[in-house]
Amino acid sequence: MHIVQFSLALAAACASAAPLDEPQQFLGSTKKPHFHGPPSSEAVRHELKLAEIIPTVVDDFHSSFLINATWGKHASAALGNTLDPEKLKHQPTITLLEPGDDEGDDDEDMSDMFNHKKHDKHGKHPAPKPTIPLNNLVIALTDPDAPSRDDPKWSEMAHWLAIGVPMKLNTTSSSSVQDEAPTHGLVDILPYKPPGPPPKTGKHRYVFVAFSPLNGTSEPLNLTVPKERRHWGFEGERMGVRQWATENGLVPVGANFVYAQNEKQ
């Protein structure tokens, strides 16, 4: 398996993230689920469990970020909306956003998010929030339903892997956090492969996962490049992004997903 050192300094110099001029909208289809503004961490977690992404693709975790993935002006990921594969041909634009408030968590701010001071109060205990270096955020796109959800013998299929995910912060975020946030483009580890569900295989879940180093390092990461897209280079059905992340010392900090299917069913 290839190992490549990824340093964002090679792509561009880090710059401060510009405050948003207006409240950031969580873009997506009007189909269910539909959120008025950014969904909360618990709402994201609920949708991931409902779609069996937790625990099939990733273990339970605290969603510290929302992944806003958009393909042009008319297609975007919204926690389980269905999109035409024809609209997904080009690499999406990715931005990480702050989640909305969980009920009863109005006192949580960005300093809590980055120092995992809170304890989960909703039944089972997901993985604790890591200290998050904004210059080392990784985005992955995986298909756990290859060639189909009923017959996942090729799963998972690696569709994309990149580092340097931009973060948009609201005007209430601390300046120390803003100063660490990169604003330049992504650096590909594995080039984008557009979703292409085969005919008569039903809906596929295409899952975006944001990762951060478990040890909180802001030093350049030595990340392995999957030797194959099928199974992410590992052996066996359902092997994929979770195994790759564990191998590279990464933990999930955000997720989003869409459904897509071939028109021939």
PDB file of C-alpha atoms in Angstrom, residues 2-256:
ATOM      1  CA  HIS A   2       1.390   3.390  -1.008  1.00  0.00           C
ATOM      2  CA  ILE A   3       2.154   6.003   1.647  1.00  0.00           C
ATOM      3  CA  VAL A   4       2.144   9.685   0.749  1.00  0.00           C
ATOM      4  CA  GLN A   5       2.860  12.679   2.984  1.00  0.00           C
ATOM      5  CA  PHE A   6       0.209  15.337   2.598  1.00  0.00           C
ATOM      6  CA  SER A   7       1.121  18.855   3.668  1.00  0.00           C
ATOM      7  CA  LEU A   8      -1.306  21.639   2.899  1.00  0.00           C
ATOM      8  CA  ALA A   9       1.608  24.035   2.689  1.00  0.00           C
ATOM      9  CA  LEU A  10       2.405  22.412  -0.662  1.00  0.00           C
ATOM     10  CA  ALA A  11      -0.976  23.388  -2.021  1.00  0.00           C
ATOM     11  CA  ALA A  12      -1.249  26.939  -0.665  1.00  0.00           C
ATOM     12  CA  ALA A  13      -0.638  28.975   2.452  1.00  0.00           C
ATOM     13  CA  CYS A  14      -3.304  28.776   5.124  1.00  0.00           C
ATOM     14  CA  ALA A  15      -5.463  31.866   5.550  1.00  0.00           C
ATOM     15  CA  SER A  16      -8.145  32.966   7.974  1.00  0.00           C
ATOM     16  CA  ALA A  17     -11.663  31.768   7.271  1.00  0.00           C
ATOM     17  CA  ALA A  18     -13.911  34.635   6.344  1.00  0.00           C
ATOM     18  CA  PRO A  19     -16.961  35.111   8.576  1.00  0.00           C
ATOM     19  CA  LEU A  20     -20.232  34.427   6.880  1.00  0.00           C
ATOM     20  CA  ASP A  21     -22.139  37.456   5.678  1.00  0.00           C
ATOM     21  CA  GLU A  22     -25.429  35.704   6.390  1.00  0.00           C
ATOM     22  CA  PRO A  23     -26.520  32.495   8.114  1.00  0.00           C
ATOM     23  CA  GLN A  24     -25.219  29.472   6.204  1.00  0.00           C
ATOM     24  CA  GLN A  25     -27.964  27.248   4.830  1.00  0.00           C
ATOM     25  CA  PHE A  26     -27.652  23.472   4.785  1.00  0.00           C
ATOM     26  CA  LEU A  27     -28.350  22.868   1.122  1.00  0.00           C
ATOM     27  CA  GLY A  28     -30.324  19.959  -0.219  1.00  0.00           C
ATOM     28  CA  SER A  29     -33.424  18.516  -1.745  1.00  0.00           C
ATOM     29  CA  THR A  30     -36.849  19.388  -0.404  1.00  0.00           C
ATOM     30  CA  LYS A  31     -37.484  15.649  -0.091  1.00  0.00           C
ATOM     31  CA  LYS A  32     -37.399  14.133   3.375  1.00  0.00           C
ATOM     32  CA  PRO A  33     -35.480  14.675   5.554  1.00  0.00           C
ATOM     33  CA  HIS A  34     -35.784  18.454   5.308  1.00  0.00           C
ATOM     34  CA  PHE A  35     -34.192  20.822   7.800  1.00  0.00           C
ATOM     35  CA  HIS A  36     -34.862  24.508   8.262  1.00  0.00           C
ATOM     36  CA  GLY A  37     -31.270  25.593   8.714  1.00  0.00           C
ATOM     37  CA  PRO A  38     -28.358  23.388   9.772  1.00  0.00           C
ATOM     38  CA  PRO A  39     -29.431  20.147  11.481  1.00  0.00           C
ATOM     39  CA  SER A  40     -28.104  19.413  14.954  1.00  0.00           C
ATOM     40  CA  SER A  41     -25.473  16.795  15.738  1.00  0.00           C
ATOM     41  CA  GLU A  42     -28.174  14.515  17.129  1.00  0.00           C
ATOM     42  CA  ALA A  43     -30.329  14.954  14.015  1.00  0.00           C
ATOM     43  CA  VAL A  44     -27.357  13.917  11.862  1.00  0.00           C
ATOM     44  CA  ARG A  45     -26.697  10.946  14.106  1.00  0.00           C
ATOM     45  CA  HIS A  46     -30.349   9.915  13.930  1.00  0.00           C
ATOM     46  CA  GLU A  47     -30.382   9.938  10.102  1.00  0.00           C
ATOM     47  CA  LEU A  48     -27.104   7.989   9.918  1.00  0.00           C
ATOM     48  CA  LYS A  49     -28.553   5.312  12.194  1.00  0.00           C
ATOM     49  CA  LEU A  50     -31.842   5.233  10.304  1.00  0.00           C
ATOM     50  CA  ALA A  51     -29.971   4.560   7.056  1.00  0.00           C
ATOM     51  CA  GLU A  52     -27.758   1.991   8.847  1.00  0.00           C
ATOM     52  CA  ILE A  53     -24.632   3.983   8.000  1.00  0.00           C
ATOM     53  CA  ILE A  54     -24.016   3.736  11.733  1.00  0.00           C
ATOM     54  CA  PRO A  55     -22.831   1.013  12.360  1.00  0.00           C
ATOM     55  CA  THR A  56     -22.377  -0.455   8.836  1.00  0.00           C
ATOM     56  CA  VAL A  57     -19.952   2.178   7.493  1.00  0.00           C
ATOM     57  CA  VAL A  58     -18.708   3.952  10.642  1.00  0.00           C
ATOM     58  CA  ASP A  59     -18.972   3.358  14.366  1.00  0.00           C
ATOM     59  CA  ASP A  60     -21.145   5.663  16.457  1.00  0.00           C
ATOM     60  CA  PHE A  61     -19.553   9.096  16.885  1.00  0.00           C
ATOM     61  CA  HIS A  62     -20.160  12.742  17.792  1.00  0.00           C
ATOM     62  CA  SER A  63     -20.841  14.804  14.654  1.00  0.00           C
ATOM     63  CA  SER A  64     -18.741  17.908  15.202  1.00  0.00           C
ATOM     64  CA  PHE A  65     -19.288  19.210  11.682  1.00  0.00           C
ATOM     65  CA  LEU A  66     -21.888  19.207   8.922  1.00  0.00           C
ATOM     66  CA  ILE A  67     -20.612  18.227   5.490  1.00  0.00           C
ATOM     67  CA  ASN A  68     -22.090  20.489   2.822  1.00  0.00           C
ATOM     68  CA  ALA A  69     -21.524  18.727  -0.533  1.00  0.00           C
ATOM     69  CA  THR A  70     -22.816  20.439  -3.668  1.00  0.00           C
ATOM     70  CA  TRP A  71     -22.650  19.578  -7.362  1.00  0.00           C
ATOM     71  CA  GLY A  72     -23.267  22.916  -9.017  1.00  0.00           C
ATOM     72  CA  LYS A  73     -26.376  24.905  -8.110  1.00  0.00           C
ATOM     73  CA  HIS A  74     -29.022  22.211  -8.346  1.00  0.00           C
ATOM     74  CA  ALA A  75     -27.740  19.129  -6.504  1.00  0.00           C
ATOM     75  CA  SER A  76     -26.512  18.731  -2.950  1.00  0.00           C
ATOM     76  CA  ALA A  77     -26.377  16.144  -0.182  1.00  0.00           C
ATOM     77  CA  ALA A  78     -29.058  16.456   2.502  1.00  0.00           C
ATOM     78  CA  LEU A  79     -28.845  13.407   4.762  1.00  0.00           C
ATOM     79  CA  GLY A  80     -30.596  10.916   2.546  1.00  0.00           C
ATOM     80  CA  ASN A  81     -32.101  12.769  -0.397  1.00  0.00           C
ATOM     81  CA  THR A  82     -32.158  10.985  -3.778  1.00  0.00           C
ATOM     82  CA  LEU A  83     -30.164  12.451  -6.659  1.00  0.00           C
ATOM     83  CA  ASP A  84     -29.834  11.587 -10.339  1.00  0.00           C
ATOM     84  CA  PRO A  85     -26.352  10.091 -11.002  1.00  0.00           C
ATOM     85  CA  GLU A  86     -26.145  12.305 -14.076  1.00  0.00           C
ATOM     86  CA  LYS A  87     -25.911  15.309 -11.742  1.00  0.00           C
ATOM     87  CA  LEU A  88     -22.980  13.791  -9.847  1.00  0.00           C
ATOM     88  CA  LYS A  89     -20.481  13.526 -12.687  1.00  0.00           C
ATOM     89  CA  HIS A  90     -18.166  16.273 -11.470  1.00  0.00           C
ATOM     90  CA  GLN A  91     -16.287  16.509  -8.191  1.00  0.00           C
ATOM     91  CA  PRO A  92     -18.491  18.224  -5.610  1.00  0.00           C
ATOM     92  CA  THR A  93     -17.664  21.339  -3.663  1.00  0.00           C
ATOM     93  CA  ILE A  94     -17.166  20.480   0.005  1.00  0.00           C
ATOM     94  CA  THR A  95     -17.495  22.802   2.985  1.00  0.00           C
ATOM     95  CA  LEU A  96     -17.697  21.896   6.649  1.00  0.00           C
ATOM     96  CA  LEU A  97     -20.245  23.860   8.676  1.00  0.00           C
ATOM     97  CA  GLU A  98     -21.148  24.185  12.315  1.00  0.00           C
ATOM     98  CA  PRO A  99     -24.136  22.031  13.299  1.00  0.00           C
ATOM     99  CA  GLY A 100     -27.335  23.472  14.665  1.00  0.00           C
ATOM    100  CA  ASP A 101     -28.078  23.390  18.376  1.00  0.00           C
ATOM    101  CA  ASP A 102     -29.163  20.145  19.984  1.00  0.00           C
ATOM    102  CA  GLU A 103     -32.177  20.525  22.246  1.00  0.00           C
ATOM    103  CA  GLY A 104     -30.882  21.548  25.626  1.00  0.00           C
ATOM    104  CA  ASP A 105     -27.376  22.194  24.313  1.00  0.00           C
ATOM    105  CA  ASP A 106     -27.677  25.898  23.596  1.00  0.00           C
ATOM    106  CA  ASP A 107     -24.719  26.604  25.867  1.00  0.00           C
ATOM    107  CA  GLU A 108     -22.309  24.534  23.749  1.00  0.00           C
ATOM    108  CA  ASP A 109     -19.915  26.649  21.698  1.00  0.00           C
ATOM    109  CA  MET A 110     -16.924  26.071  19.444  1.00  0.00           C
ATOM    110  CA  SER A 111     -14.500  25.848  22.390  1.00  0.00           C
ATOM    111  CA  ASP A 112     -16.463  22.851  23.699  1.00  0.00           C
ATOM    112  CA  MET A 113     -16.448  21.263  20.260  1.00  0.00           C
ATOM    113  CA  PHE A 114     -12.687  21.419  19.959  1.00  0.00           C
ATOM    114  CA  ASN A 115     -11.863  20.263  23.489  1.00  0.00           C
ATOM    115  CA  HIS A 116     -14.389  17.374  23.942  1.00  0.00           C
ATOM    116  CA  LYS A 117     -15.527  18.703  27.348  1.00  0.00           C
ATOM    117  CA  LYS A 118     -19.113  17.550  26.983  1.00  0.00           C
ATOM    118  CA  HIS A 119     -20.418  14.111  27.825  1.00  0.00           C
ATOM    119  CA  ASP A 120     -23.017  12.387  25.699  1.00  0.00           C
ATOM    120  CA  LYS A 121     -26.400  12.235  27.387  1.00  0.00           C
ATOM    121  CA  HIS A 122     -28.378  10.306  24.792  1.00  0.00           C
ATOM    122  CA  GLY A 123     -28.292   6.640  25.770  1.00  0.00           C
ATOM    123  CA  LYS A 124     -25.320   4.881  24.214  1.00  0.00           C
ATOM    124  CA  HIS A 125     -21.986   6.617  24.317  1.00  0.00           C
ATOM    125  CA  PRO A 126     -20.448   7.329  20.904  1.00  0.00           C
ATOM    126  CA  ALA A 127     -16.741   7.894  20.491  1.00  0.00           C
ATOM    127  CA  PRO A 128     -15.556  11.061  22.318  1.00  0.00           C
ATOM    128  CA  LYS A 129     -14.988  14.201  20.313  1.00  0.00           C
ATOM    129  CA  PRO A 130     -11.311  14.487  19.385  1.00  0.00           C
ATOM    130  CA  THR A 131      -9.309  17.690  19.499  1.00  0.00           C
ATOM    131  CA  ILE A 132      -9.674  18.810  15.897  1.00  0.00           C
ATOM    132  CA  PRO A 133      -6.831  20.422  13.909  1.00  0.00           C
ATOM    133  CA  LEU A 134      -8.570  22.231  11.075  1.00  0.00           C
ATOM    134  CA  ASN A 135      -5.618  21.925   8.699  1.00  0.00           C
ATOM    135  CA  ASN A 136      -5.801  18.102   8.747  1.00  0.00           C
ATOM    136  CA  LEU A 137      -9.442  17.411   7.932  1.00  0.00           C
ATOM    137  CA  VAL A 138      -9.940  14.553   5.461  1.00  0.00           C
ATOM    138  CA  ILE A 139     -13.024  13.875   3.303  1.00  0.00           C
ATOM    139  CA  ALA A 140     -13.966  10.434   2.004  1.00  0.00           C
ATOM    140  CA  LEU A 141     -16.769   9.221  -0.259  1.00  0.00           C
ATOM    141  CA  THR A 142     -17.692   5.535  -0.126  1.00  0.00           C
ATOM    142  CA  ASP A 143     -20.386   3.210  -1.501  1.00  0.00           C
ATOM    143  CA  PRO A 144     -21.346   0.411   0.921  1.00  0.00           C
ATOM    144  CA  ASP A 145     -23.892  -0.981  -1.561  1.00  0.00           C
ATOM    145  CA  ALA A 146     -21.658  -2.266  -4.351  1.00  0.00           C
ATOM    146  CA  PRO A 147     -22.889  -3.828  -6.505  1.00  0.00           C
ATOM    147  CA  SER A 148     -26.164  -3.647  -4.535  1.00  0.00           C
ATOM    148  CA  ARG A 149     -27.377  -3.300  -0.972  1.00  0.00           C
ATOM    149  CA  ASP A 150     -28.711  -6.870  -1.060  1.00  0.00           C
ATOM    150  CA  ASP A 151     -25.461  -8.233  -2.494  1.00  0.00           C
ATOM    151  CA  PRO A 152     -22.588  -6.063  -1.157  1.00  0.00           C
ATOM    152  CA  LYS A 153     -19.817  -8.400  -2.312  1.00  0.00           C
ATOM    153  CA  TRP A 154     -17.769  -5.520  -3.746  1.00  0.00           C
ATOM    154  CA  SER A 155     -18.329  -3.174  -0.840  1.00  0.00           C
ATOM    155  CA  GLU A 156     -17.165  -0.865   0.070  1.00  0.00           C
ATOM    156  CA  MET A 157     -16.226   0.962  -3.099  1.00  0.00           C
ATOM    157  CA  ALA A 158     -13.873   3.929  -2.660  1.00  0.00           C
ATOM    158  CA  HIS A 159     -15.066   6.920  -4.671  1.00  0.00           C
ATOM    159  CA  TRP A 160     -12.960   9.782  -3.342  1.00  0.00           C
ATOM    160  CA  LEU A 161     -10.387  10.752  -0.744  1.00  0.00           C
ATOM    161  CA  ALA A 162      -8.963  14.225  -0.180  1.00  0.00           C
ATOM    162  CA  ILE A 163      -7.404  16.417   2.498  1.00  0.00           C
ATOM    163  CA  GLY A 164      -7.725  20.138   3.181  1.00  0.00           C
ATOM    164  CA  VAL A 165     -11.458  20.499   3.677  1.00  0.00           C
ATOM    165  CA  PRO A 166     -12.451  24.166   4.085  1.00  0.00           C
ATOM    166  CA  MET A 167     -14.386  25.155   7.191  1.00  0.00           C
ATOM    167  CA  LYS A 168     -16.884  28.010   7.333  1.00  0.00           C
ATOM    168  CA  LEU A 169     -17.347  29.533  10.755  1.00  0.00           C
ATOM    169  CA  ASN A 170     -20.035  31.914  11.913  1.00  0.00           C
ATOM    170  CA  THR A 171     -19.234  35.292  13.402  1.00  0.00           C
ATOM    171  CA  THR A 172     -19.563  33.996  16.973  1.00  0.00           C
ATOM    172  CA  SER A 173     -16.638  31.574  16.561  1.00  0.00           C
ATOM    173  CA  SER A 174     -13.389  32.381  18.349  1.00  0.00           C
ATOM    174  CA  SER A 175     -10.622  34.078  16.369  1.00  0.00           C
ATOM    175  CA  SER A 176      -8.099  31.416  17.414  1.00  0.00           C
ATOM    176  CA  VAL A 177     -10.177  28.785  15.643  1.00  0.00           C
ATOM    177  CA  GLN A 178     -10.694  30.941  12.558  1.00  0.00           C
ATOM    178  CA  ASP A 179      -6.955  31.513  12.248  1.00  0.00           C
ATOM    179  CA  GLU A 180      -6.375  27.769  11.865  1.00  0.00           C
ATOM    180  CA  ALA A 181      -9.037  27.168   9.230  1.00  0.00           C
ATOM    181  CA  PRO A 182      -7.764  26.594   5.658  1.00  0.00           C
ATOM    182  CA  THR A 183      -9.531  28.353   2.811  1.00  0.00           C
ATOM    183  CA  HIS A 184      -7.651  26.889  -0.148  1.00  0.00           C
ATOM    184  CA  GLY A 185      -8.679  23.897  -2.223  1.00  0.00           C
ATOM    185  CA  LEU A 186      -8.676  20.186  -1.532  1.00  0.00           C
ATOM    186  CA  VAL A 187      -5.675  17.970  -2.257  1.00  0.00           C
ATOM    187  CA  ASP A 188      -6.713  14.634  -3.755  1.00  0.00           C
ATOM    188  CA  ILE A 189      -5.408  11.411  -2.244  1.00  0.00           C
ATOM    189  CA  LEU A 190      -7.657   9.257  -4.429  1.00  0.00           C
ATOM    190  CA  PRO A 191      -9.297  11.066  -7.393  1.00  0.00           C
ATOM    191  CA  TYR A 192     -13.056  11.475  -7.526  1.00  0.00           C
ATOM    192  CA  LYS A 193     -14.931   8.615  -9.200  1.00  0.00           C
ATOM    193  CA  PRO A 194     -18.533   9.645  -9.941  1.00  0.00           C
ATOM    194  CA  PRO A 195     -21.294   7.436  -8.568  1.00  0.00           C
ATOM    195  CA  GLY A 196     -22.381   4.941 -11.214  1.00  0.00           C
ATOM    196  CA  PRO A 197     -24.848   2.454  -9.757  1.00  0.00           C
ATOM    197  CA  PRO A 198     -25.344  -0.513 -12.127  1.00  0.00           C
ATOM    198  CA  PRO A 199     -28.762  -1.266 -13.652  1.00  0.00           C
ATOM    199  CA  LYS A 200     -31.262  -3.194 -11.540  1.00  0.00           C
ATOM    200  CA  THR A 201     -29.318  -2.782  -8.277  1.00  0.00           C
ATOM    201  CA  GLY A 202     -31.699  -0.420  -6.493  1.00  0.00           C
ATOM    202  CA  LYS A 203     -30.663   2.647  -4.547  1.00  0.00           C
ATOM    203  CA  HIS A 204     -27.074   2.984  -3.395  1.00  0.00           C
ATOM    204  CA  ARG A 205     -25.996   4.991  -0.367  1.00  0.00           C
ATOM    205  CA  TYR A 206     -23.110   7.310  -1.238  1.00  0.00           C
ATOM    206  CA  VAL A 207     -21.611   8.325   2.074  1.00  0.00           C
ATOM    207  CA  PHE A 208     -19.371  11.305   2.804  1.00  0.00           C
ATOM    208  CA  VAL A 209     -17.303  11.048   5.981  1.00  0.00           C
ATOM    209  CA  ALA A 210     -15.034  13.745   7.411  1.00  0.00           C
ATOM    210  CA  PHE A 211     -12.085  12.510   9.452  1.00  0.00           C
ATOM    211  CA  SER A 212      -9.614  14.098  11.845  1.00  0.00           C
ATOM    212  CA  PRO A 213      -6.419  12.685  13.426  1.00  0.00           C
ATOM    213  CA  LEU A 214      -7.184  10.870  16.675  1.00  0.00           C
ATOM    214  CA  ASN A 215      -4.068  12.320  18.305  1.00  0.00           C
ATOM    215  CA  GLY A 216      -5.018  15.887  17.337  1.00  0.00           C
ATOM    216  CA  THR A 217      -1.808  16.541  15.428  1.00  0.00           C
ATOM    217  CA  SER A 218      -1.547  19.507  13.081  1.00  0.00           C
ATOM    218  CA  GLU A 219       1.634  18.105  11.542  1.00  0.00           C
ATOM    219  CA  PRO A 220       1.524  16.799   7.942  1.00  0.00           C
ATOM    220  CA  LEU A 221      -0.136  13.393   7.758  1.00  0.00           C
ATOM    221  CA  ASN A 222       1.414  10.265   6.248  1.00  0.00           C
ATOM    222  CA  LEU A 223      -1.708   8.753   4.726  1.00  0.00           C
ATOM    223  CA  THR A 224      -1.880   5.458   2.876  1.00  0.00           C
ATOM    224  CA  VAL A 225      -3.388   5.491  -0.596  1.00  0.00           C
ATOM    225  CA  PRO A 226      -5.879   2.634  -1.115  1.00  0.00           C
ATOM    226  CA  LYS A 227      -4.298   0.171  -3.549  1.00  0.00           C
ATOM    227  CA  GLU A 228      -7.728  -0.623  -5.006  1.00  0.00           C
ATOM    228  CA  ARG A 229     -11.116   1.063  -4.973  1.00  0.00           C
ATOM    229  CA  ARG A 230     -12.936  -2.208  -4.282  1.00  0.00           C
ATOM    230  CA  HIS A 231     -12.946  -2.890  -0.514  1.00  0.00           C
ATOM    231  CA  TRP A 232     -10.628   0.138  -0.206  1.00  0.00           C
ATOM    232  CA  GLY A 233      -7.789  -2.298  -0.898  1.00  0.00           C
ATOM    233  CA  PHE A 234      -8.676  -4.596   2.001  1.00  0.00           C
ATOM    234  CA  GLU A 235      -9.852  -8.188   1.855  1.00  0.00           C
ATOM    235  CA  GLY A 236     -13.465  -9.134   2.414  1.00  0.00           C
ATOM    236  CA  GLU A 237     -17.031  -7.927   2.062  1.00  0.00           C
ATOM    237  CA  ARG A 238     -17.936  -4.699   3.913  1.00  0.00           C
ATOM    238  CA  MET A 239     -14.294  -3.733   4.328  1.00  0.00           C
ATOM    239  CA  GLY A 240     -13.763  -0.077   3.556  1.00  0.00           C
ATOM    240  CA  VAL A 241     -13.371   3.426   4.874  1.00  0.00           C
ATOM    241  CA  ARG A 242     -13.548   2.430   8.554  1.00  0.00           C
ATOM    242  CA  GLN A 243     -10.538   0.106   8.153  1.00  0.00           C
ATOM    243  CA  TRP A 244      -8.642   2.719   6.135  1.00  0.00           C
ATOM    244  CA  ALA A 245      -9.268   5.375   8.770  1.00  0.00           C
ATOM    245  CA  THR A 246      -8.180   3.075  11.608  1.00  0.00           C
ATOM    246  CA  GLU A 247      -5.008   2.220   9.718  1.00  0.00           C
ATOM    247  CA  ASN A 248      -4.235   5.933   9.415  1.00  0.00           C
ATOM    248  CA  GLY A 249      -5.127   6.969  12.968  1.00  0.00           C
ATOM    249  CA  LEU A 250      -8.237   8.928  11.962  1.00  0.00           C
ATOM    250  CA  VAL A 251     -11.675   9.214  13.574  1.00  0.00           C
ATOM    251  CA  PRO A 252     -14.962  10.437  12.049  1.00  0.00           C
ATOM    252  CA  VAL A 253     -16.095  13.969  12.902  1.00  0.00           C
ATOM    253  CA  GLY A 254     -18.891  14.445  10.362  1.00  0.00           C
ATOM    254  CA  ALA A 255     -20.967  12.620   7.741  1.00  0.00           C
ATOM    255  CA  ASN A 256     -23.606  13.119   5.076  1.00  0.00           C
TER     256      ASN A 256
END
